[in-house]
CSV table of C-alpha atoms in Angstrom, one decimal:
chain,number,residue,atom,x,y,z
A,147,MET,CA,-8.5,-17.1,-58.6
A,148,LYS,CA,-6.4,-14.6,-56.5
A,149,LYS,CA,-4.3,-17.4,-55.0
A,150,THR,CA,-3.7,-19.1,-58.4
A,151,THR,CA,-2.6,-15.8,-59.9
A,152,ASP,CA,-0.2,-15.1,-57.1
A,153,LEU,CA,1.3,-18.6,-57.3
A,154,TYR,CA,1.7,-18.1,-61.0
A,155,PHE,CA,3.6,-14.9,-60.2
A,156,ALA,CA,5.8,-16.9,-57.9
A,157,SER,CA,6.5,-19.4,-60.6
A,158,ALA,CA,7.3,-16.6,-63.1
A,159,CYS,CA,9.8,-15.2,-60.6
A,160,ASN,CA,11.5,-18.6,-60.6
A,161,PHE,CA,10.5,-19.4,-57.0
A,162,ARG,CA,10.3,-23.0,-56.1
A,163,PHE,CA,8.1,-24.9,-53.5
A,164,GLU,CA,10.0,-27.5,-51.6
A,165,ASP,CA,8.6,-29.3,-48.5
A,166,SER,CA,5.9,-26.7,-47.8
A,167,ARG,CA,8.5,-23.9,-48.1
A,168,LEU,CA,9.1,-21.3,-50.7
A,169,THR,CA,12.7,-21.1,-51.9
A,170,ILE,CA,14.3,-18.2,-53.7
A,171,PRO,CA,17.1,-19.4,-55.9
A,172,ASP,CA,20.1,-17.1,-55.2
A,173,SER,CA,23.7,-18.3,-55.1
A,174,ARG,CA,24.4,-15.7,-52.4
A,175,PHE,CA,21.6,-17.0,-50.1
A,176,PRO,CA,21.2,-20.7,-50.8
A,177,ASN,CA,19.2,-21.3,-47.6
A,178,LEU,CA,16.8,-18.4,-48.0
A,179,ARG,CA,13.4,-20.2,-47.5
A,180,PHE,CA,10.1,-19.0,-46.1
A,181,PRO,CA,7.2,-21.1,-44.7
A,182,VAL,CA,4.4,-21.2,-47.2
A,183,SER,CA,1.9,-20.7,-44.4
A,184,ASN,CA,3.4,-17.3,-43.6
A,185,LEU,CA,2.9,-16.2,-47.1
A,186,ILE,CA,-0.4,-17.9,-48.1
A,187,LEU,CA,-2.1,-16.7,-44.9
A,188,HIS,CA,-1.5,-13.1,-45.9
A,189,LEU,CA,-3.5,-13.6,-49.1
A,190,ASP,CA,-6.8,-13.8,-47.2
A,191,MET,CA,-6.2,-13.4,-43.5
A,192,LYS,CA,-8.6,-12.8,-40.6
A,193,THR,CA,-7.6,-11.0,-37.4
A,194,SER,CA,-7.3,-14.3,-35.5
A,195,ASP,CA,-5.0,-15.7,-38.2
A,196,ILE,CA,-2.7,-12.6,-38.0
A,197,PHE,CA,-2.7,-12.9,-34.2
A,198,ALA,CA,-1.8,-16.6,-34.4
A,199,LEU,CA,1.0,-15.9,-36.9
A,200,SER,CA,2.3,-13.0,-34.7
A,201,TYR,CA,2.4,-15.3,-31.6
A,202,LYS,CA,4.2,-18.0,-33.6
A,203,THR,CA,6.8,-15.4,-34.7
A,204,VAL,CA,7.3,-14.1,-31.1
A,205,LYS,CA,7.7,-17.7,-29.9
A,206,SER,CA,10.3,-18.5,-32.5
A,207,ASN,CA,12.6,-15.6,-31.2
A,208,LYS,CA,12.9,-16.8,-27.7
A,209,LEU,CA,16.1,-14.9,-26.6
A,210,ARG,CA,15.0,-11.5,-28.0
A,211,THR,CA,11.5,-11.9,-26.7
A,212,GLY,CA,12.8,-13.0,-23.3
A,213,ILE,CA,15.0,-10.0,-22.9
A,214,THR,CA,12.3,-7.5,-23.9
A,215,VAL,CA,9.7,-9.2,-21.7
A,216,ALA,CA,12.2,-9.0,-18.7
A,217,ILE,CA,12.6,-5.3,-19.2
A,218,ILE,CA,8.9,-4.6,-19.2
A,219,ALA,CA,8.3,-7.1,-16.4
A,220,PHE,CA,10.8,-5.4,-14.1
A,221,GLY,CA,9.1,-2.0,-14.7
A,222,ILE,CA,5.6,-3.4,-13.9
A,223,MET,CA,7.1,-5.4,-11.0
A,224,ALA,CA,8.5,-2.1,-9.5
A,225,LEU,CA,5.1,-0.4,-9.9
A,226,ILE,CA,2.9,-3.3,-8.6
A,227,GLY,CA,5.3,-4.3,-5.9
A,228,ILE,CA,5.5,-0.8,-4.4
A,229,ILE,CA,1.7,-0.3,-4.6
A,230,THR,CA,1.1,-3.7,-3.0
A,231,ALA,CA,3.5,-2.9,-0.2
A,232,ILE,CA,1.8,0.5,0.3
A,233,GLN,CA,-1.6,-1.1,0.4
A,234,ALA,CA,-0.3,-3.5,3.0
A,235,MET,CA,0.9,-0.5,5.0
A,236,ASN,CA,-2.5,1.1,4.7
A,237,GLN,CA,-4.1,-2.0,6.0
A,238,SER,CA,-1.7,-2.2,8.9
A,239,LEU,CA,-2.3,1.5,9.7
A,240,LYS,CA,-6.1,1.1,9.7
A,241,GLU,CA,-5.7,-1.9,12.0
A,242,SER,CA,-3.2,-0.1,14.3
A,243,PHE,CA,-5.3,3.0,14.7
A,244,SER,CA,-8.6,1.3,15.0
A,245,THR,CA,-8.2,1.1,18.8
A,246,LEU,CA,-10.9,3.6,19.1
A,247,GLY,CA,-14.1,3.0,17.2
A,248,ALA,CA,-15.5,5.2,14.4
A,249,ASN,CA,-17.9,6.6,17.1
A,250,ALA,CA,-15.1,7.9,19.4
A,251,PHE,CA,-12.8,10.9,19.7
A,252,THR,CA,-9.9,12.0,21.8
A,253,ILE,CA,-9.1,15.3,23.6
A,254,HIS,CA,-5.4,16.1,24.1
A,255,PHE,CA,-3.4,19.3,24.7
A,256,LYS,CA,-2.2,21.7,22.1
A,257,GLU,CA,1.6,21.8,21.9
A,258,ARG,CA,3.4,25.0,21.8
A,259,ASN,CA,5.1,25.8,18.5
A,260,ILE,CA,8.9,26.3,19.2
A,261,ARG,CA,10.9,28.4,16.7
A,262,ILE,CA,14.6,27.3,16.6
A,263,GLY,CA,17.2,29.8,15.5
A,264,GLY,CA,15.9,32.9,17.0
A,265,GLY,CA,13.9,35.7,15.3
A,266,SER,CA,10.4,36.7,15.8
A,267,ARG,CA,7.4,35.3,14.0
A,268,VAL,CA,4.8,37.7,12.8
A,269,SER,CA,1.4,36.4,11.8
A,270,LYS,CA,-1.7,38.2,10.5
A,271,GLU,CA,-5.0,37.5,12.2
A,272,LYS,CA,-8.2,37.6,10.2
A,273,LYS,CA,-10.8,40.1,11.4
A,274,GLY,CA,-13.2,38.4,13.8
A,275,ALA,CA,-11.0,35.3,14.2
A,276,LYS,CA,-10.4,33.9,17.7
A,277,ARG,CA,-6.9,34.6,19.0
A,278,ASP,CA,-4.5,32.3,20.8
A,279,LYS,CA,-4.2,33.0,24.5
A,280,ASN,CA,-0.4,32.7,25.0
A,281,SER,CA,-0.7,32.0,28.7
A,282,ASN,CA,-2.7,28.8,27.9
A,283,VAL,CA,-0.9,27.5,24.8
A,284,GLY,CA,1.2,24.5,25.6
A,285,LYS,CA,-0.5,23.9,28.9
A,286,PHE,CA,-0.9,20.2,29.7
A,287,ILE,CA,-4.3,18.6,30.6
A,288,THR,CA,-4.0,18.1,34.3
A,289,TYR,CA,-5.5,15.4,36.4
A,290,THR,CA,-8.0,17.8,37.9
A,291,GLN,CA,-9.2,19.0,34.4
A,292,ALA,CA,-9.6,15.5,33.1
A,293,LYS,CA,-11.6,14.5,36.3
A,294,MET,CA,-13.8,17.7,35.9
A,295,PHE,CA,-14.5,16.9,32.3
A,296,LYS,CA,-15.5,13.3,33.1
A,297,GLU,CA,-17.8,14.5,36.0
A,298,ASN,CA,-19.4,17.4,34.1
A,299,TYR,CA,-19.8,16.1,30.5
A,300,ASP,CA,-23.5,15.5,30.2
A,301,PHE,CA,-23.8,14.2,26.6
A,302,PRO,CA,-24.8,10.5,26.6
A,303,SER,CA,-21.5,8.7,26.2
A,304,ILE,CA,-18.7,6.8,27.8
A,305,VAL,CA,-15.8,8.9,29.1
A,306,GLY,CA,-12.3,7.5,29.9
A,307,ILE,CA,-9.2,9.1,31.3
A,308,GLN,CA,-5.8,7.8,30.1
A,309,LEU,CA,-2.2,8.6,30.9
A,310,SER,CA,0.9,7.4,29.0
A,311,GLY,CA,3.4,5.6,31.3
A,312,PRO,CA,7.0,4.6,30.8
A,313,SER,CA,8.0,2.3,28.0
A,314,SER,CA,10.9,-0.1,27.2
A,315,LEU,CA,10.5,-1.8,30.6
A,316,ILE,CA,11.2,-5.3,31.6
A,317,ALA,CA,8.5,-7.5,33.2
A,318,LYS,CA,9.6,-10.4,35.4
A,319,PHE,CA,8.0,-13.4,37.0
A,320,GLU,CA,10.2,-15.7,39.1
A,321,ASN,CA,13.1,-16.7,36.8
A,322,LYS,CA,11.4,-15.5,33.5
A,323,GLU,CA,11.6,-12.0,32.1
A,324,THR,CA,10.7,-10.2,28.9
A,325,ASN,CA,12.8,-8.1,26.6
A,326,PRO,CA,12.9,-4.4,27.4
A,327,GLU,CA,9.8,-3.6,25.2
A,328,VAL,CA,7.0,-3.5,27.7
A,329,ARG,CA,4.8,-0.3,27.7
A,330,VAL,CA,2.8,0.8,30.7
A,331,THR,CA,-0.5,2.7,30.1
A,332,GLY,CA,-2.8,4.2,32.7
A,333,GLY,CA,-6.5,4.0,32.3
A,334,ASP,CA,-9.8,3.6,34.2
A,335,GLU,CA,-12.7,1.2,34.3
A,336,ASN,CA,-13.7,2.3,30.7
A,337,PHE,CA,-10.3,1.8,29.2
A,338,LEU,CA,-11.0,-1.7,27.7
A,339,LEU,CA,-14.3,-0.7,26.1
A,340,ILE,CA,-13.0,2.5,24.5
A,341,ASN,CA,-9.7,1.1,23.3
A,342,GLY,CA,-11.2,-2.0,21.8
A,343,TYR,CA,-9.6,-4.5,24.2
A,344,SER,CA,-11.5,-7.5,25.8
A,345,LEU,CA,-10.7,-9.8,28.6
A,346,GLN,CA,-9.6,-13.4,28.1
A,347,SER,CA,-9.8,-14.2,31.8
A,348,GLY,CA,-9.9,-12.3,35.1
A,349,ARG,CA,-11.7,-9.1,35.7
A,350,ASN,CA,-11.6,-5.4,34.8
A,351,PHE,CA,-10.6,-2.5,37.1
A,352,SER,CA,-13.0,-1.5,39.8
A,353,LYS,CA,-13.6,2.1,40.7
A,354,LEU,CA,-11.7,1.3,44.0
A,355,ASP,CA,-8.7,0.1,41.9
A,356,VAL,CA,-8.7,3.4,40.0
A,357,GLU,CA,-9.3,5.8,42.9
A,358,THR,CA,-6.7,4.2,45.2
A,359,GLY,CA,-4.1,3.6,42.5
A,360,ARG,CA,-3.1,0.3,44.0
A,361,ASN,CA,-0.6,-2.0,42.2
A,362,VAL,CA,-3.0,-4.0,40.0
A,363,CYS,CA,-2.7,-4.5,36.3
A,364,LEU,CA,-4.2,-6.0,33.1
A,365,LEU,CA,-1.6,-8.1,31.2
A,366,GLY,CA,-1.1,-8.0,27.4
A,367,SER,CA,-1.2,-11.4,25.7
A,368,ASP,CA,2.4,-11.2,24.4
A,369,ILE,CA,3.8,-10.5,27.8
A,370,ALA,CA,1.7,-13.4,29.3
A,371,LYS,CA,3.1,-15.8,26.7
A,372,LYS,CA,6.6,-14.8,27.7
A,373,LEU,CA,6.2,-15.0,31.4
A,374,PHE,CA,3.7,-17.9,31.4
A,375,PRO,CA,4.5,-20.0,28.3
A,376,LYS,CA,2.6,-23.1,29.3
A,377,ASN,CA,-0.7,-21.5,30.4
A,378,GLN,CA,-1.3,-17.8,30.0
A,379,GLU,CA,-4.4,-17.8,32.0
A,380,ALA,CA,-2.3,-18.9,35.0
A,381,ALA,CA,-1.1,-15.2,35.1
A,382,VAL,CA,-4.3,-14.1,36.9
A,383,ASP,CA,-3.7,-13.4,40.6
A,384,LYS,CA,0.0,-13.8,40.2
A,385,ILE,CA,2.5,-11.1,41.3
A,386,ILE,CA,4.8,-9.9,38.6
A,387,ARG,CA,7.4,-7.2,38.7
A,388,ILE,CA,7.5,-4.3,36.3
A,389,ALA,CA,10.5,-1.9,36.6
A,390,ASN,CA,11.1,-3.8,39.9
A,391,LEU,CA,7.7,-2.8,41.3
A,392,PRO,CA,5.3,-5.6,42.3
A,393,TYR,CA,1.9,-5.8,40.5
A,394,ARG,CA,-0.9,-8.2,40.9
A,395,VAL,CA,-2.4,-9.4,37.6
A,396,VAL,CA,-6.2,-9.1,37.9
A,397,GLY,CA,-7.0,-9.7,34.2
A,398,LEU,CA,-5.5,-11.2,31.0
A,399,LEU,CA,-6.2,-9.3,27.7
A,400,LYS,CA,-7.2,-11.1,24.5
A,401,PRO,CA,-4.7,-10.7,21.6
A,402,LYS,CA,-5.4,-7.6,19.6
A,403,GLY,CA,-2.7,-7.9,17.0
A,404,THR,CA,0.7,-6.3,16.4
A,405,SER,CA,1.9,-4.3,13.5
A,406,VAL,CA,5.0,-2.4,12.6
A,407,PHE,CA,3.4,0.8,13.8
A,408,MET,CA,2.0,-0.3,17.2
A,409,GLN,CA,2.7,-3.1,19.6
A,410,MET,CA,-0.9,-3.6,21.0
A,411,ASP,CA,-0.2,-6.8,22.9
A,412,LYS,CA,3.1,-5.8,24.6
A,413,VAL,CA,1.3,-3.6,27.1
A,414,VAL,CA,0.6,-3.5,30.8
A,415,VAL,CA,-2.5,-1.5,31.8
A,416,SER,CA,-2.8,-0.1,35.3
A,417,SER,CA,-4.9,2.7,36.7
A,418,TYR,CA,-3.9,6.3,35.8
A,419,ASN,CA,-3.6,7.1,39.5
A,420,ASN,CA,-1.0,4.4,39.7
A,421,VAL,CA,0.9,5.3,36.5
A,422,ARG,CA,1.2,9.0,37.4
A,423,ARG,CA,3.4,8.0,40.4
A,424,LEU,CA,5.9,6.1,38.1
A,425,PRO,CA,9.0,7.8,36.8
A,426,ASN,CA,9.1,8.9,33.2
A,427,SER,CA,5.3,8.9,32.9
A,428,GLY,CA,3.4,11.3,30.7
A,429,THR,CA,2.7,14.8,32.0
A,430,SER,CA,-0.6,15.4,30.1
A,431,TYR,CA,-3.7,13.4,30.4
A,432,THR,CA,-5.8,12.3,27.5
A,433,VAL,CA,-9.6,12.1,27.6
A,434,ASN,CA,-11.4,9.6,25.4
A,435,VAL,CA,-15.1,9.8,24.6
A,436,MET,CA,-17.3,7.2,22.9
A,437,VAL,CA,-20.9,7.8,21.9
A,438,ASP,CA,-23.5,5.1,21.1
A,439,ASP,CA,-24.2,6.2,17.5
A,440,ILE,CA,-21.8,7.6,14.9
A,441,THR,CA,-24.5,10.1,13.9
A,442,GLN,CA,-24.1,11.6,17.4
A,443,LEU,CA,-20.4,12.2,17.0
A,444,GLU,CA,-20.4,15.8,15.8
A,445,PRO,CA,-22.9,17.0,18.4
A,446,ALA,CA,-20.8,15.2,21.0
A,447,ILE,CA,-17.7,16.9,19.8
A,448,GLY,CA,-19.4,20.3,20.0
A,449,GLU,CA,-20.6,19.6,23.5
A,450,ALA,CA,-17.2,18.4,24.5
A,451,THR,CA,-15.6,21.6,23.1
A,452,GLY,CA,-17.9,23.8,25.1
A,453,THR,CA,-17.4,21.9,28.3
A,454,PHE,CA,-13.6,21.7,28.1
A,455,ARG,CA,-13.3,25.4,27.1
A,456,ALA,CA,-15.0,26.3,30.4
A,457,ILE,CA,-12.7,23.9,32.3
A,458,ARG,CA,-9.7,25.5,30.7
A,459,ARG,CA,-11.1,29.0,31.5
A,460,LEU,CA,-10.9,30.3,28.0
A,461,ASN,CA,-12.4,33.6,27.0
A,462,ILE,CA,-15.0,33.7,24.3
A,463,LYS,CA,-12.5,35.4,22.0
A,464,ASP,CA,-9.8,32.9,22.6
A,465,SER,CA,-9.2,29.9,20.3
A,466,ASP,CA,-9.1,26.4,21.7
A,467,ASN,CA,-5.8,25.4,23.4
A,468,PHE,CA,-6.5,21.7,23.0
A,469,PHE,CA,-7.2,19.4,20.1
A,470,ILE,CA,-10.1,17.0,19.5
A,471,ASP,CA,-9.2,14.2,17.1
A,472,LYS,CA,-11.6,11.6,15.7
A,473,SER,CA,-10.4,8.1,16.1
A,474,ASP,CA,-9.5,7.6,12.4
A,475,SER,CA,-7.9,11.1,11.9
A,476,VAL,CA,-4.3,9.9,12.6
A,477,ALA,CA,-4.7,6.9,10.3
A,478,GLU,CA,-6.1,9.2,7.6
A,479,THR,CA,-3.0,11.5,7.9
A,480,PHE,CA,-0.6,8.6,7.5
A,481,ILE,CA,-2.6,7.1,4.7
A,482,GLY,CA,-2.5,10.5,2.9
A,483,LEU,CA,1.3,10.5,3.2
A,484,LEU,CA,1.3,7.0,1.7
A,485,SER,CA,-0.8,8.1,-1.2
A,486,SER,CA,1.9,10.6,-2.2
A,487,ILE,CA,4.3,7.7,-2.1
A,488,SER,CA,2.0,5.8,-4.4
A,489,GLY,CA,2.3,8.7,-6.9
A,490,SER,CA,6.1,8.5,-6.7
A,491,ALA,CA,5.9,4.8,-7.3
A,492,GLY,CA,3.7,5.3,-10.3
A,493,ALA,CA,6.3,7.8,-11.7
A,494,ILE,CA,9.1,5.4,-11.2
A,495,GLY,CA,7.2,2.6,-12.9
A,496,LEU,CA,6.2,4.9,-15.8
A,497,ILE,CA,9.9,6.0,-16.3
A,498,THR,CA,10.9,2.3,-16.4
A,499,LEU,CA,8.1,1.5,-18.9
A,500,ILE,CA,9.2,4.4,-21.1
A,501,GLY,CA,12.7,2.9,-21.3
A,502,ALA,CA,11.1,-0.5,-22.0
A,503,ALA,CA,9.0,1.0,-24.8
A,504,ILE,CA,12.1,2.5,-26.4
A,505,GLY,CA,13.9,-0.8,-26.2
A,506,LEU,CA,10.8,-2.6,-27.6
A,507,MET,CA,10.6,-0.2,-30.5
A,508,ASN,CA,14.3,-0.7,-31.3
A,509,ILE,CA,13.8,-4.4,-31.3
A,510,MET,CA,10.8,-4.2,-33.6
A,511,LEU,CA,12.7,-1.9,-36.0
A,512,VAL,CA,15.5,-4.5,-36.1
A,513,ALA,CA,12.9,-7.2,-36.8
A,514,VAL,CA,11.5,-5.2,-39.7
A,515,THR,CA,15.0,-4.8,-41.1
A,516,GLU,CA,15.8,-8.5,-40.7
A,517,ARG,CA,12.5,-9.6,-42.3
A,518,THR,CA,12.6,-7.1,-45.2
A,519,LYS,CA,12.9,-9.8,-47.8
A,520,GLU,CA,10.0,-11.8,-46.2
A,521,VAL,CA,7.8,-8.7,-46.1
A,522,GLY,CA,8.6,-8.0,-49.8
A,523,LEU,CA,7.8,-11.6,-50.8
A,524,ILE,CA,4.5,-11.4,-48.9
A,525,LYS,CA,3.5,-8.2,-50.6
A,526,ALA,CA,4.6,-9.7,-54.0
A,527,LEU,CA,2.2,-12.6,-53.3
A,528,GLY,CA,-0.7,-10.2,-52.6
A,529,GLY,CA,-0.4,-9.5,-48.9
A,530,THR,CA,-2.0,-6.2,-47.9
A,531,ARG,CA,-0.5,-3.3,-46.0
A,532,LYS,CA,-3.1,-3.8,-43.3
A,533,SER,CA,-2.3,-7.5,-42.6
A,534,ILE,CA,1.5,-6.7,-42.5
A,535,ARG,CA,1.0,-3.7,-40.2
A,536,ASN,CA,-1.3,-5.7,-37.9
A,537,GLN,CA,1.1,-8.6,-37.7
A,538,PHE,CA,4.0,-6.4,-36.4
A,539,LEU,CA,1.6,-4.5,-34.1
A,540,PHE,CA,0.3,-7.8,-32.6
A,541,GLU,CA,3.9,-9.0,-32.1
A,542,SER,CA,4.7,-5.8,-30.1
A,543,ILE,CA,1.5,-6.0,-28.0
A,544,ILE,CA,2.0,-9.7,-27.3
A,545,ILE,CA,5.5,-9.0,-26.0
A,546,SER,CA,4.2,-6.2,-23.8
A,547,LEU,CA,1.4,-8.2,-22.4
A,548,LEU,CA,3.8,-11.1,-21.5
A,549,GLY,CA,5.9,-8.6,-19.7
A,550,ALA,CA,2.8,-7.3,-17.9
A,551,VAL,CA,1.7,-10.8,-16.8
A,552,PHE,CA,5.2,-11.7,-15.4
A,553,GLY,CA,5.6,-8.3,-13.9
A,554,ILE,CA,2.3,-8.4,-12.1
A,555,ILE,CA,2.9,-11.8,-10.6
A,556,LEU,CA,6.4,-10.8,-9.4
A,557,GLY,CA,5.2,-7.5,-8.1
A,558,VAL,CA,2.3,-9.0,-6.1
A,559,LEU,CA,4.7,-11.6,-4.6
A,560,VAL,CA,7.4,-9.1,-3.7
A,561,GLY,CA,4.8,-6.7,-2.2
A,562,ASN,CA,3.3,-9.4,-0.1
A,563,VAL,CA,6.7,-10.3,1.3
A,564,PHE,CA,6.5,-6.9,2.9
A,565,SER,CA,2.9,-7.7,3.9
A,566,MET,CA,4.0,-10.8,5.7
A,567,VAL,CA,6.5,-8.7,7.7
A,568,LEU,CA,3.7,-6.3,8.7
A,569,GLY,CA,1.5,-9.3,9.6
A,570,THR,CA,-1.4,-8.3,7.3
A,571,GLY,CA,-3.3,-10.5,5.0
A,572,PHE,CA,-2.5,-11.2,1.3
A,573,VAL,CA,-3.0,-8.1,-0.7
A,574,VAL,CA,-3.7,-7.8,-4.4
A,575,PRO,CA,-4.1,-4.2,-5.8
A,576,TRP,CA,-6.7,-5.2,-8.5
A,577,GLY,CA,-7.1,-1.6,-9.7
A,578,TRP,CA,-3.4,-1.3,-10.4
A,579,VAL,CA,-3.3,-4.8,-11.9
A,580,VAL,CA,-5.9,-3.7,-14.5
A,581,THR,CA,-4.0,-0.4,-14.9
A,582,GLY,CA,-0.8,-2.3,-15.5
A,583,ILE,CA,-2.3,-4.4,-18.3
A,584,ILE,CA,-3.8,-1.3,-20.0
A,585,ILE,CA,-0.5,0.6,-19.7
A,586,CYS,CA,1.5,-2.4,-21.2
A,587,SER,CA,-1.1,-2.7,-24.0
A,588,VAL,CA,-0.6,1.0,-24.8
A,589,VAL,CA,3.2,0.7,-24.5
A,590,GLY,CA,3.1,-2.2,-27.0
A,591,LEU,CA,0.9,-0.3,-29.4
A,592,ALA,CA,3.0,2.8,-29.2
A,593,ALA,CA,6.3,0.9,-29.5
A,594,GLY,CA,5.1,-1.2,-32.4
A,595,LEU,CA,3.2,1.4,-34.4
A,596,TRP,CA,6.2,3.0,-36.3
A,597,PRO,CA,7.9,-0.3,-37.1
A,598,ALA,CA,4.6,-1.7,-38.3
A,599,ILE,CA,3.9,1.3,-40.5
A,600,LYS,CA,7.4,1.1,-41.9
A,601,ALA,CA,7.0,-2.6,-42.7
A,602,SER,CA,3.7,-2.1,-44.4
A,603,LYS,CA,5.1,0.7,-46.6
A,604,LEU,CA,8.0,-1.4,-48.0
A,605,ASP,CA,8.2,-1.6,-51.8
A,606,PRO,CA,8.0,-5.3,-52.7
A,607,ILE,CA,10.6,-5.0,-55.5
A,608,VAL,CA,13.1,-3.0,-53.3
A,609,ALA,CA,12.5,-5.4,-50.4
A,610,LEU,CA,13.1,-8.5,-52.5
A,611,ARG,CA,16.4,-7.1,-53.6
A,612,TYR,CA,17.4,-6.1,-50.1
A,613,GLU,CA,20.7,-7.7,-48.9
């Protein structure tokens, strides 16, 4: 009955139905015709019908939709791309700094704080707090102190002594040589176990190798590939030259992986007694400790602190003049910095999306103006405010979600280009993908709300007379 009455209204208004389209006779607009489906649907529409009609309208305006989708897509791409790249960096950091297991820690010296520009620094000490002993601050960990700790540390654990050697060296074998990127590190018989390396062929250092400091070494896989391209295992027992010094290769290390932060396979490991004789070697030793169980890590750190304080001859009132770092503490520091970058990336993406929302609202307002006569006709035929409002809202949300889909795909691809450079696996920030979809839905809802309300409030008589 409702539909019959409305069609009678159309006939009374001198409207004509031609080829499933409703024509308004007007000499000024001879081609003004509307699809009957767009009008009849509004008489008794379900949500699915309104959504289908909105999608059809969006699809019919390809250029306008494409430009708006591109604006939103670039905003989401910037957000997801940066987040994906940061997650790839996080993964690379965790891999780079996982040389020591979760059940290990490192003891290294406390550097002296240097104030540049003169002036004195006055600091207040809390009552009862331990004071810094100026005569000990900045003192390196010596060979004797490292040896004493290894001999006197009674907690069940594995203790290794390590010394940084020169870097940017060239390794040679016969007529082959590497680029100047070889790093020499000094260790002992526990170096491989504590630092997560394993042997591919050959043997580990013996105590005699360490104590005598003779010229023997363990060769990283990347260096072996350069010097022995056909068969890396042939490097064992060969004499190579590093910084023009001869070294006998006693073992070949398995590949450990390389990242932008650390070159783990471009290393030559010798004994710390050998490395300390080399020019440009480190001046402070590092002590690495690995316990059997992670639950024993804190007691082991406490025992190590007491033992090393005695070796460093610290008074009971003096604060520690050395640092003890857990194996993942450095990675956590870098990851914390990357988290702040993630916040900045989120702000950049949000600003872009705000601009996209303003553009989308403007386009929807233009659409309302262009379709004023159509809206008036729909209302004249019995279309409700709710169905008209929902149609414009759905159009805005569809455009936003299309932008989200394309932006997420582009962002993941762009971010994983950086992931390929770092050598990490394919990364998809699922949390941010869901967040991006939610944000775009909200943007579409917010941008389309005012145009939708404006369209639903149009007076049908005024709208039909709109030119």
